[in-house]
Amino acid sequence: MHAFKYHRPSSVKAAAALAKGEAKLLAGGQTLVQTMKLRLASPSDIIDLGALQDLAGIQSDGKTVTIGAMTRHADVAHSAEVKKTIPALAALAGMIGDRQVRAMGTIGGSLANNDPAADYPAAVLGMGATVITNKRKLSPDEFFKGMFTTALAADEIITAVSFPAPKRAAYIKFKNPASRFAIVGVFVADFGSSVRVAVTGAGPVVFRQAEMEKALAAKFAPESVANIKVKQDGLNSDLHASAEYRAHLVTVMAKRAVEAALK
Amino acid sequence: MGAPLIGARVERKEDYRFLTGAGQYTDDVELPRQSYAVFVRSPHAHAILKKISLDQARKAPGFIAAYTGEDFAAAKLGGLPCGWLITDVNGQPMKEPPHPCLAQGKVRHVGDQVAIVIAETSAQARDAAELVAVDYKVLPAVVDGAKARAKGAPQLHDIAPDNTCYVWAIGDKAVADAAFAKAAHVTKLEFINNRLIPNAMEPRVANGAYSRADDSYTLYVASQNPHVERLLMTAFVMGLPEHKVRVVAGDVGGGFGSKIYLYAEDVAVTWAAKQVNRPVKWTSDRSEAFLTDAHGRDHHTVAELAMDKDGKFLAMRVKTTANVGAYLSTFASCVPTILYATLLAGQYKTPVIHCEVTAVFTNTTPVDAYRGAGRPEATYVVERLVETAAREMKLDPAEIRRRNFITEFPYQTPVALQYDIGDYNATMDAAQQLADVAGFSKRKEESVKKGKLRGLGYAAYIEACGIAPSAVAGSLGARAGLFEAGEVRVHPTGSVTVFTGSHSHGQGHETTFAQVVADRLGIGIDSVDIVHGDTSKVLFGMGTYGSRSIAVGGTAIVKALDKIVAKGKKIAAHLLEAAETDVVYDRGIYKVAGTDKQKTFGEVAFAAYVPHNYPHDKLEPGLNENAFYDPANFTFPAGTYVCEVEVDPETGVVKIDKFTAVDDFGKIINPMIVEGQVHGGLTQGIGQALTESCQYDATGQLLTGSFMDYCLPRATDVPFYQVDTRETPCTHNPLGVKGCGEAGAIGAPAALMNAITDALGVKDMPMPATPQAVWKVLNNKQAA
Ligand SMILES: Cc1cc2nc3c(=O)[nH]c(=O)nc-3n(C[C@H](O)[C@H](O)[C@H](O)COP(=O)(O)OP(=O)(O)OC[C@H]3O[C@@H](n4cnc5c(N)ncnc54)[C@H](O)[C@@H]3O)c2cc1C
């Protein structure tokens, strides 16, 4: 790790003012600290968001769940509110990494990082959540730009994410055997009038599967998606899974997600 | 006095230290005026070193010194030696290319050492190392062993044409061919035994120190065999006398073979310590470990088994290409030959076996012994062949094994070894029962109902531990002895310190060996301490590898104990005024037979150190004995493993539902420790078969260079093991012990792959059987 200047601002405003040039915001450090240790990133300044109490915490009115950016994965996984209103979201948070990662990692950090294999993006896109920053409110389509890229400006800080509660939903994740990130993760959410299907891990960035959404809107049942063949064009291909295998897994995971949502 | 301890589940004495953070690992050693080293490593798999510039590095804050291969050459430091000479089929010695500690002229794998940079702190050393400018001319690389001898393949070493280290063979090819010609059935398989990266929990560390006071060196190093390290380093590399070098390997956090070897970093920090007149410490990080710790396995093999119409084995033919990596690591040459082909008889009476092994150099990390070392590869050949043969001949896989089991001992195999004892039907019977093989078809029906596939596979492995005797090993090319040394120092009040040349890096010697000592002497286990890992304390030792510790190291201690008891008897006879022949030693007490006269072990020890009333005319004072033990033969642990898997055909995920292991390790000193060794071994074997795969791209970049891509098995990947033992005591050591450290890793891959191929209904399935690989095989099967 290279040397850097450490800041621990006490307001979002102060944090945003520091966020310029080669400075980096620090949330749970589960991505950033690793890249610094490997000397892949060498920020001049670290702006620790750890003191910003109002960025952490979960609020729910039964229709919407709003999660502060600094809320740890473990807190979402164990939250009674989340479990009651959107159990699929609590379950998703409980599938991220391992105990240590969940104790430190945050939803804001995960979304800002936008790893193509991360789990939260599937929930955000799958439920059409709103990403709230110190500057504006963004829909998932506006927020997720591409592999490891988002709409965030350098001095823009995610403050919270607001999830509308679906009627029923489920997230099924096929884990990379080594890293345990998603090779394919499918979030299925039934809002009654519409169904959303979001896929993470398979492509360079989280995406919706329109054909499945249509079929499920007509009939919310596993057999509606079981025979939908997903095209492998543009899907990721690596040591662990070819594009062909990923395409196949999207269908299998979607089917299992619908099964789980119906349970 | 003491209760019998051999066979007892004694809790590990060392665990308190480890679990409370009181262990002293090499990185915990901080010496006065400590400095820190970082190695500049090649980012290329194959390149000419055109120019190395240290100018910028020298200006970095905290910089102390930096050296390159040129400095090492000028100092006349030798290259790293290989400890085993293999003779080629044409009678020539194997090709031993120079293995410089720091690259000279050329780099040959990613991670090859180019320079050492020393600074005040390790962060400063890292910063300075980044400023070393190296000008490379990149050359094409070859990484795949099977392609290393192809026409036009990039050549690594001038002295090894076609990248060939040796072509070696064992057995009579003509006789084998004749047997194949009249076989009723031949089973043939071709497969790769996948390359593995060891990943001990503690990475390698070396801290070299030099004393101007007496012109001596001390090397603290995470090593499995400090005496061998010292011997190789002094005699072959640095040209120093051994008495001027002390090597200390204190607590070591796992090795699995990877810490047997003399590594370049160990030499470099030791030599540099004198140059800078300060201790120099290097601690590997995990990324470096992936690139530079010797890897394991990496065979490409074609194997055939010939049978008569009843499934009786007539002959076996095996052809293997072993990828040894860029240079010969310390024991690289003997692993795919002496430790591999000699095990191809397995548990069977196959009368003729021919095996040819070609060892090739490639632009990859050197390959050497990794838990099992040659025997997992051999077991994989034999047990995949046998199971496949049974399926092809429509015989029960247990039955075909039983028809061919060796049942009379000693048994001379056609591949050099002589098995002293075993009972293969006993372990097979027990394993079949424990695994409830009878209930398999019912379980299979249940799986089918759920849309799952279920399969069962066996592996009836044999292995050879405690490689010996020295004379035979020497005739086969070993450049070291293969004995072990032990010393028993009885203190004046009867407590005992035992010094062993074996090394413990997780095996629990401090407990197992103490049990042996306490049991044989009949004293409390708390009166016994085991000391290992320091050349200045332990008289000599060959270290720990090949599951040799209890069979060889334990026996050396027993021999020394026998001398202690015998000397004590003379002292007791004097004290008791009896004839020596009338004195018996019984669990801590010398007694005069038929009388109530007696002396405790402590009283005798006291008399030896306060010799007022003492047979000075016959005996020296003191009670301290040592022994060297050179075994008459290997020991031959064997057993049967049964694995049952359930496969999800939609995703290719393999779940191990049951894993049963019944081993014959001879006499068992501590069943709890043995079970732990079996569990660990099985998990590593399962890792090889299911999750672990070292992959390079065509340019020689390691694609699986971290745990993000290299998948070590985790607790959730393995089942609760069912383990048991059967016992045929080893015939040629006093404890009747055989060794248990590697069995699990040796037998597990074949059992697991036999189960998976059974579930899938296919003949071939490459390791590791990752979900994607299984899914592909199922897809291809459907397409066919
Ligand atoms: C071993 C391991 C396993 C993992 N497994 C998984 C997994 O299975 N699934 C998964 O989804 N993830 C996984 N992760 C990643 C983990 O979820 C991290 O929490 C996440 O990637 C980053 O969150 P963080 O809070 O640690 O952010 P940090 O590492 O602190 O920051 C990451 C990036 O986000 C920026 N950032 C942080 N907070 C904000 C904010 N509020 N506004 C704007 N920018 C911000 C930072 O500047 C930085 O660039 C794993 C990580 C590890 C180490």
Coordinates of N, CA, C and O in Angstrom, one line a residue, chain B residues 172-305:
Chain B
D172 N 9.5 -54.3 -17.9 CA 9.9 -55.0 -19.1 C 8.9 -54.7 -20.2 O 7.8 -55.3 -20.2
K173 N 9.2 -53.9 -21.2 CA 8.2 -53.5 -22.2 C 7.8 -54.7 -23.1 O 6.6 -54.9 -23.3
A174 N 8.8 -55.5 -23.4 CA 8.5 -56.6 -24.3 C 7.5 -57.6 -23.7 O 6.6 -58.1 -24.3
V175 N 7.8 -57.9 -22.4 CA 6.9 -58.8 -21.7 C 5.5 -58.3 -21.6 O 4.5 -58.9 -21.7
A176 N 5.5 -57.0 -21.3 CA 4.2 -56.3 -21.1 C 3.4 -56.3 -22.5 O 2.2 -56.7 -22.5
D177 N 4.1 -56.0 -23.5 CA 3.5 -56.0 -24.9 C 2.9 -57.4 -25.2 O 1.8 -57.6 -25.7
A178 N 3.7 -58.4 -24.8 CA 3.3 -59.8 -25.1 C 2.0 -60.1 -24.3 O 1.1 -60.8 -24.9
A179 N 1.9 -59.7 -23.1 CA 0.7 -59.9 -22.3 C -0.5 -59.2 -22.9 O -1.6 -59.7 -22.9
F180 N -0.3 -58.0 -23.4 CA -1.4 -57.2 -24.0 C -1.9 -58.0 -25.2 O -3.1 -58.0 -25.5
A181 N -0.9 -58.6 -26.0 CA -1.3 -59.2 -27.2 C -2.3 -60.3 -27.0 O -3.1 -60.6 -27.8
K182 N -2.2 -61.0 -25.8 CA -3.1 -62.1 -25.6 C -4.3 -61.8 -24.6 O -4.9 -62.7 -24.1
A183 N -4.5 -60.5 -24.4 CA -5.5 -60.1 -23.4 C -6.9 -60.3 -23.9 O -7.1 -60.1 -25.1
A184 N -7.9 -60.7 -23.1 CA -9.3 -60.8 -23.5 C -9.9 -59.4 -23.6 O -10.8 -59.1 -24.3
H185 N -9.4 -58.5 -22.7 CA -9.9 -57.1 -22.7 C -8.8 -56.1 -22.3 O -8.0 -56.4 -21.4
V186 N -8.8 -55.0 -23.0 CA -7.9 -53.9 -22.6 C -8.7 -52.7 -22.3 O -9.6 -52.3 -23.1
T187 N -8.4 -52.0 -21.2 CA -9.0 -50.8 -20.8 C -8.0 -49.7 -20.9 O -6.9 -49.8 -20.5
K188 N -8.4 -48.6 -21.6 CA -7.4 -47.6 -21.9 C -8.0 -46.2 -21.5 O -9.1 -45.9 -21.8
L189 N -7.2 -45.4 -20.8 CA -7.6 -44.1 -20.4 C -6.5 -43.1 -20.7 O -5.3 -43.4 -20.7
E190 N -6.9 -41.9 -21.0 CA -5.9 -40.8 -21.2 C -6.4 -39.6 -20.4 O -7.6 -39.3 -20.5
F191 N -5.6 -39.0 -19.6 CA -6.1 -37.9 -18.7 C -4.9 -37.1 -18.3 O -3.7 -37.4 -18.4
I192 N -5.3 -36.0 -17.7 CA -4.3 -35.0 -17.1 C -4.5 -35.1 -15.6 O -5.6 -35.0 -15.1
N193 N -3.4 -35.2 -14.9 CA -3.5 -35.1 -13.4 C -3.1 -33.6 -13.2 O -2.0 -33.2 -13.3
N194 N -4.1 -32.8 -12.8 CA -4.1 -31.4 -12.8 C -3.0 -30.8 -11.9 O -2.8 -31.3 -10.8
R195 N -2.5 -29.7 -12.3 CA -1.4 -29.0 -11.5 C -2.1 -28.3 -10.4 O -3.2 -27.7 -10.5
L196 N -1.5 -28.3 -9.2 CA -2.0 -27.8 -8.0 C -1.1 -26.7 -7.4 O 0.1 -26.8 -7.5
I197 N -1.6 -25.8 -6.7 CA -0.8 -24.8 -6.0 C -1.0 -25.0 -4.5 O -2.2 -25.0 -4.0
P198 N 0.1 -25.2 -3.7 CA -0.1 -25.8 -2.4 C -0.8 -24.9 -1.3 O -1.7 -25.4 -0.6
N199 N -0.5 -23.6 -1.2 CA -1.2 -22.7 -0.3 C -1.2 -23.2 1.1 O -2.3 -23.4 1.7
A200 N -0.1 -23.3 1.7 CA 0.0 -23.5 3.2 C -0.5 -22.2 3.8 O -0.5 -21.1 3.2
M201 N -1.1 -22.3 5.0 CA -1.7 -21.1 5.6 C -0.6 -20.0 5.9 O -0.8 -18.9 5.6
E202 N 0.5 -20.4 6.3 CA 1.6 -19.5 6.5 C 2.5 -19.5 5.2 O 2.9 -20.5 4.8
P203 N 2.6 -18.3 4.6 CA 3.5 -18.2 3.4 C 4.9 -18.4 3.8 O 5.3 -18.4 5.0
R204 N 5.8 -18.6 2.8 CA 7.2 -18.8 3.1 C 7.8 -17.5 3.7 O 7.4 -16.4 3.3
V205 N 8.7 -17.7 4.6 CA 9.4 -16.5 5.2 C 10.9 -16.9 5.4 O 11.2 -18.1 5.8
A206 N 11.8 -16.0 5.2 CA 13.2 -16.3 5.5 C 13.9 -15.1 6.1 O 13.7 -14.0 5.6
N207 N 14.6 -15.3 7.2 CA 15.2 -14.1 7.9 C 16.7 -14.6 8.1 O 17.0 -15.4 8.9
G208 N 17.6 -14.0 7.3 CA 19.0 -14.3 7.5 C 19.8 -13.4 8.3 O 19.5 -12.1 8.3
A209 N 20.7 -13.9 9.2 CA 21.5 -13.0 10.0 C 22.9 -13.5 10.0 O 23.2 -14.6 9.8
Y210 N 23.8 -12.5 10.2 CA 25.2 -12.8 10.2 C 25.9 -12.2 11.4 O 25.5 -11.1 11.8
S211 N 26.8 -13.0 12.0 CA 27.5 -12.5 13.2 C 29.0 -12.3 12.8 O 29.7 -13.3 12.5
R212 N 29.4 -11.1 13.0 CA 30.9 -10.8 12.7 C 31.7 -11.4 13.8 O 32.9 -11.7 13.7
A213 N 31.1 -11.6 15.0 CA 31.8 -12.0 16.2 C 32.5 -13.4 15.9 O 33.6 -13.6 16.2
D214 N 31.7 -14.3 15.3 CA 32.3 -15.6 15.0 C 32.1 -16.0 13.6 O 32.2 -17.2 13.3
D215 N 31.9 -15.1 12.7 CA 31.8 -15.4 11.3 C 30.7 -16.5 11.0 O 31.0 -17.4 10.3
S216 N 29.6 -16.4 11.7 CA 28.6 -17.4 11.5 C 27.3 -16.8 11.0 O 27.0 -15.6 11.2
Y217 N 26.5 -17.7 10.4 CA 25.1 -17.3 9.9 C 24.0 -18.0 10.6 O 24.2 -19.1 11.0
T218 N 22.9 -17.3 10.7 CA 21.7 -18.0 11.2 C 20.6 -17.7 10.2 O 20.4 -16.5 9.9
L219 N 19.9 -18.7 9.8 CA 18.8 -18.5 8.9 C 17.5 -19.0 9.6 O 17.4 -20.2 10.0
Y220 N 16.6 -18.1 9.9 CA 15.3 -18.5 10.4 C 14.4 -18.7 9.1 O 14.3 -17.8 8.3
V221 N 13.8 -19.8 9.0 CA 13.1 -20.1 7.7 C 11.9 -21.0 8.0 O 11.9 -21.9 8.8
A222 N 10.8 -20.8 7.3 CA 9.6 -21.6 7.4 C 9.9 -22.9 6.5 O 9.7 -22.9 5.3
S223 N 10.5 -23.9 7.1 CA 11.0 -25.1 6.4 C 10.5 -26.3 7.1 O 10.3 -26.4 8.3
Q224 N 10.4 -27.4 6.2 CA 10.0 -28.7 6.8 C 11.2 -29.5 7.2 O 11.1 -30.6 7.8
N225 N 12.4 -29.1 6.8 CA 13.6 -29.9 7.1 C 14.8 -29.0 7.2 O 15.6 -28.9 6.2
P226 N 15.0 -28.4 8.3 CA 16.1 -27.4 8.5 C 17.5 -28.0 8.2 O 18.4 -27.3 7.7
H227 N 17.8 -29.2 8.6 CA 19.1 -29.8 8.4 C 19.4 -30.0 6.9 O 20.5 -29.8 6.5
V228 N 18.4 -30.4 6.2 CA 18.6 -30.6 4.7 C 18.8 -29.3 4.1 O 19.7 -29.1 3.2
E229 N 18.1 -28.3 4.5 CA 18.2 -26.9 4.0 C 19.7 -26.5 4.3 O 20.3 -25.9 3.4
R230 N 20.2 -26.7 5.5 CA 21.5 -26.3 5.8 C 22.5 -27.0 4.9 O 23.5 -26.4 4.4
L231 N 22.4 -28.3 4.8 CA 23.3 -29.1 4.0 C 23.4 -28.6 2.6 O 24.5 -28.4 2.0
L232 N 22.2 -28.5 2.0 CA 22.2 -28.0 0.6 C 22.8 -26.6 0.4 O 23.5 -26.4 -0.5
M233 N 22.4 -25.8 1.4 CA 22.8 -24.4 1.2 C 24.3 -24.2 1.4 O 25.0 -23.5 0.7
T234 N 24.8 -24.9 2.4 CA 26.3 -24.7 2.7 C 27.1 -25.4 1.7 O 28.0 -24.9 1.1
A235 N 26.8 -26.7 1.5 CA 27.7 -27.5 0.7 C 27.6 -27.3 -0.8 O 28.6 -27.3 -1.5
F236 N 26.4 -27.0 -1.3 CA 26.2 -26.9 -2.7 C 26.1 -25.5 -3.3 O 26.2 -25.3 -4.4
V237 N 25.7 -24.5 -2.4 CA 25.4 -23.2 -3.0 C 26.4 -22.2 -2.5 O 27.0 -21.4 -3.3
M238 N 26.6 -22.1 -1.2 CA 27.4 -21.0 -0.6 C 28.8 -21.4 -0.3 O 29.6 -20.5 0.0
G239 N 29.1 -22.7 -0.4 CA 30.5 -23.1 -0.1 C 31.0 -22.7 1.3 O 32.1 -22.2 1.5
L240 N 30.1 -22.9 2.3 CA 30.4 -22.6 3.7 C 30.5 -23.9 4.5 O 29.8 -24.9 4.1
P241 N 31.3 -23.9 5.5 CA 31.2 -25.1 6.4 C 30.0 -25.1 7.2 O 29.5 -24.1 7.6
E242 N 29.4 -26.3 7.5 CA 28.1 -26.4 8.1 C 28.1 -25.8 9.5 O 27.1 -25.3 10.0
H243 N 29.3 -25.9 10.2 CA 29.3 -25.5 11.6 C 29.2 -24.0 11.7 O 29.0 -23.4 12.8
K244 N 29.3 -23.3 10.6 CA 29.1 -21.8 10.6 C 27.7 -21.4 10.3 O 27.4 -20.2 10.1
V245 N 26.8 -22.4 10.1 CA 25.5 -22.0 9.7 C 24.5 -22.7 10.6 O 24.5 -23.9 10.7
R246 N 23.6 -21.9 11.1 CA 22.5 -22.5 11.9 C 21.2 -22.2 11.2 O 21.0 -21.1 10.7
V247 N 20.3 -23.2 11.1 CA 19.0 -23.0 10.5 C 18.0 -23.3 11.5 O 18.0 -24.4 12.1
V248 N 17.0 -22.4 11.6 CA 16.0 -22.6 12.6 C 14.6 -22.5 11.9 O 14.3 -21.5 11.2
A249 N 13.9 -23.5 12.1 CA 12.5 -23.5 11.6 C 11.6 -23.8 12.7 O 11.4 -24.9 13.2
G250 N 11.1 -22.7 13.4 CA 10.3 -22.8 14.6 C 8.9 -23.3 14.2 O 8.7 -24.3 13.5
D251 N 7.9 -22.6 14.7 CA 6.6 -23.0 14.3 C 6.4 -22.7 12.9 O 6.7 -21.6 12.4
V252 N 5.8 -23.7 12.2 CA 5.6 -23.6 10.7 C 4.2 -23.9 10.4 O 3.6 -24.9 10.9
G253 N 3.5 -23.0 9.7 CA 2.1 -23.1 9.5 C 1.7 -23.8 8.3 O 1.2 -23.3 7.3
G254 N 2.1 -25.1 8.2 CA 1.7 -26.0 7.1 C 2.8 -25.9 6.0 O 3.5 -25.0 5.9
G255 N 2.9 -27.0 5.3 CA 3.9 -27.1 4.3 C 3.4 -27.9 3.1 O 3.5 -27.4 2.0
F256 N 2.8 -29.1 3.3 CA 2.3 -30.0 2.3 C 3.3 -30.3 1.2 O 3.0 -30.6 0.1
G257 N 4.6 -30.2 1.6 CA 5.7 -30.4 0.6 C 6.3 -29.2 0.2 O 7.6 -29.1 0.0
S258 N 5.6 -28.1 0.1 CA 6.1 -26.9 -0.5 C 7.3 -26.2 0.3 O 8.0 -25.4 -0.2
K259 N 7.4 -26.6 1.6 CA 8.5 -26.1 2.4 C 9.6 -27.1 2.6 O 10.4 -26.9 3.5
I260 N 9.7 -28.1 1.8 CA 10.8 -29.1 1.8 C 12.1 -28.4 1.2 O 13.2 -28.6 1.6
Y261 N 11.8 -27.6 0.2 CA 12.9 -27.3 -0.7 C 13.8 -26.1 -0.3 O 13.4 -25.3 0.4
L262 N 15.0 -26.2 -0.8 CA 15.8 -25.0 -0.7 C 15.4 -24.0 -1.8 O 15.5 -24.3 -3.0
Y263 N 15.0 -22.8 -1.4 CA 14.5 -21.8 -2.3 C 15.6 -20.7 -2.4 O 16.4 -20.4 -1.5
A264 N 15.5 -20.0 -3.6 CA 16.5 -18.9 -3.9 C 16.4 -17.9 -2.8 O 17.5 -17.3 -2.4
E265 N 15.2 -17.6 -2.3 CA 15.1 -16.4 -1.3 C 15.9 -16.8 -0.1 O 16.4 -15.8 0.6
D266 N 15.9 -18.0 0.3 CA 16.6 -18.4 1.6 C 18.1 -18.1 1.4 O 18.7 -17.6 2.4
V267 N 18.6 -18.5 0.3 CA 20.1 -18.2 0.1 C 20.3 -16.7 0.0 O 21.3 -16.2 0.6
A268 N 19.4 -16.0 -0.7 CA 19.7 -14.6 -1.0 C 19.7 -13.8 0.3 O 20.6 -13.0 0.5
V269 N 18.8 -14.1 1.2 CA 18.8 -13.3 2.5 C 20.0 -13.6 3.4 O 20.5 -12.8 4.1
T270 N 20.4 -14.9 3.3 CA 21.5 -15.3 4.2 C 22.8 -14.7 3.7 O 23.6 -14.1 4.5
W271 N 23.0 -14.7 2.4 CA 24.2 -14.1 1.8 C 24.2 -12.6 2.0 O 25.2 -12.0 2.4
A272 N 23.0 -12.0 1.7 CA 22.9 -10.5 1.8 C 23.1 -10.0 3.3 O 23.6 -8.9 3.5
A273 N 22.8 -10.9 4.2 CA 22.9 -10.4 5.6 C 24.4 -10.1 6.0 O 24.7 -9.1 6.7
K274 N 25.3 -10.8 5.4 CA 26.7 -10.5 5.6 C 27.1 -9.2 4.8 O 27.8 -8.4 5.4
Q275 N 26.6 -9.1 3.6 CA 26.9 -7.9 2.8 C 26.5 -6.6 3.5 O 27.2 -5.6 3.5
V276 N 25.3 -6.6 4.1 CA 24.8 -5.4 4.7 C 25.0 -5.4 6.2 O 24.8 -4.4 6.8
N277 N 25.6 -6.5 6.7 CA 25.9 -6.6 8.1 C 24.6 -6.3 9.0 O 24.7 -5.7 10.0
R278 N 23.5 -6.8 8.5 CA 22.3 -6.6 9.3 C 21.4 -7.8 8.9 O 21.5 -8.4 7.8
P279 N 20.5 -8.2 9.8 CA 19.6 -9.3 9.5 C 18.7 -8.8 8.3 O 18.2 -7.7 8.3
V280 N 18.4 -9.7 7.4 CA 17.5 -9.4 6.3 C 16.3 -10.4 6.2 O 16.5 -11.6 6.2
K281 N 15.2 -9.8 6.3 CA 13.9 -10.7 6.3 C 13.1 -10.5 5.1 O 12.8 -9.4 4.6
W282 N 12.7 -11.6 4.5 CA 11.7 -11.6 3.4 C 10.5 -12.4 3.8 O 10.6 -13.5 4.3
T283 N 9.3 -11.8 3.7 CA 8.1 -12.5 3.9 C 7.3 -12.5 2.6 O 6.9 -11.5 2.1
S284 N 7.0 -13.7 2.2 CA 6.2 -13.8 0.9 C 4.8 -13.3 1.1 O 4.2 -13.6 2.2
D285 N 4.2 -12.7 0.2 CA 2.8 -12.4 0.2 C 2.1 -13.5 -0.6 O 2.7 -14.3 -1.2
R286 N 0.8 -13.5 -0.5 CA 0.0 -14.6 -1.1 C 0.2 -14.6 -2.6 O 0.3 -15.7 -3.2
S287 N 0.3 -13.5 -3.2 CA 0.4 -13.4 -4.6 C 1.8 -14.1 -5.0 O 1.9 -14.8 -6.0
E288 N 2.8 -13.7 -4.3 CA 4.1 -14.3 -4.5 C 4.1 -15.8 -4.3 O 4.7 -16.6 -5.1
A289 N 3.4 -16.3 -3.3 CA 3.3 -17.7 -3.0 C 2.7 -18.4 -4.2 O 3.2 -19.5 -4.6
F290 N 1.7 -17.9 -4.8 CA 1.1 -18.5 -5.9 C 2.1 -18.7 -7.1 O 2.1 -19.7 -7.8
L291 N 3.0 -17.7 -7.2 CA 3.9 -17.7 -8.3 C 5.2 -18.5 -8.1 O 5.9 -18.9 -9.0
T292 N 5.6 -18.7 -6.8 CA 6.9 -19.2 -6.5 C 7.0 -20.4 -5.6 O 8.0 -21.1 -5.6
D293 N 6.0 -20.7 -4.8 CA 6.0 -22.0 -4.1 C 5.9 -23.1 -5.1 O 5.1 -23.0 -6.0
A294 N 6.8 -24.1 -4.9 CA 6.7 -25.2 -5.9 C 5.3 -25.8 -6.0 O 4.6 -26.0 -5.0
H295 N 4.9 -26.0 -7.2 CA 3.5 -26.5 -7.5 C 3.6 -28.0 -7.4 O 4.6 -28.6 -7.2
G296 N 2.4 -28.7 -7.6 CA 2.3 -30.1 -7.5 C 1.6 -30.7 -8.7 O 0.9 -30.0 -9.5
R297 N 1.9 -32.1 -8.9 CA 1.3 -32.9 -10.0 C 1.7 -32.4 -11.4 O 2.8 -32.3 -11.7
D298 N 0.7 -32.2 -12.3 CA 0.9 -31.8 -13.7 C 1.5 -33.0 -14.5 O 2.6 -32.9 -15.0
H299 N 0.7 -34.0 -14.6 CA 1.0 -35.2 -15.5 C 0.0 -35.3 -16.6 O -1.2 -35.0 -16.5
H300 N 0.5 -35.7 -17.8 CA -0.3 -36.1 -18.9 C -0.1 -37.5 -19.1 O 1.1 -37.9 -19.3
T301 N -1.1 -38.4 -19.0 CA -0.9 -39.8 -19.0 C -1.8 -40.6 -19.9 O -3.0 -40.3 -20.0
V302 N -1.2 -41.6 -20.5 CA -2.0 -42.6 -21.2 C -1.7 -43.9 -20.5 O -0.6 -44.3 -20.3
A303 N -2.8 -44.6 -20.1 CA -2.6 -45.8 -19.3 C -3.5 -46.9 -19.8 O -4.6 -46.7 -20.2
E304 N -3.0 -48.2 -19.8 CA -3.7 -49.3 -20.3 C -3.6 -50.5 -19.3 O -2.5 -50.7 -18.8
L305 N -4.7 -51.2 -19.2 CA -4.7 -52.4 -18.3 C -5.2 -53.6 -19.2 O -6.3 -53.5 -19.8

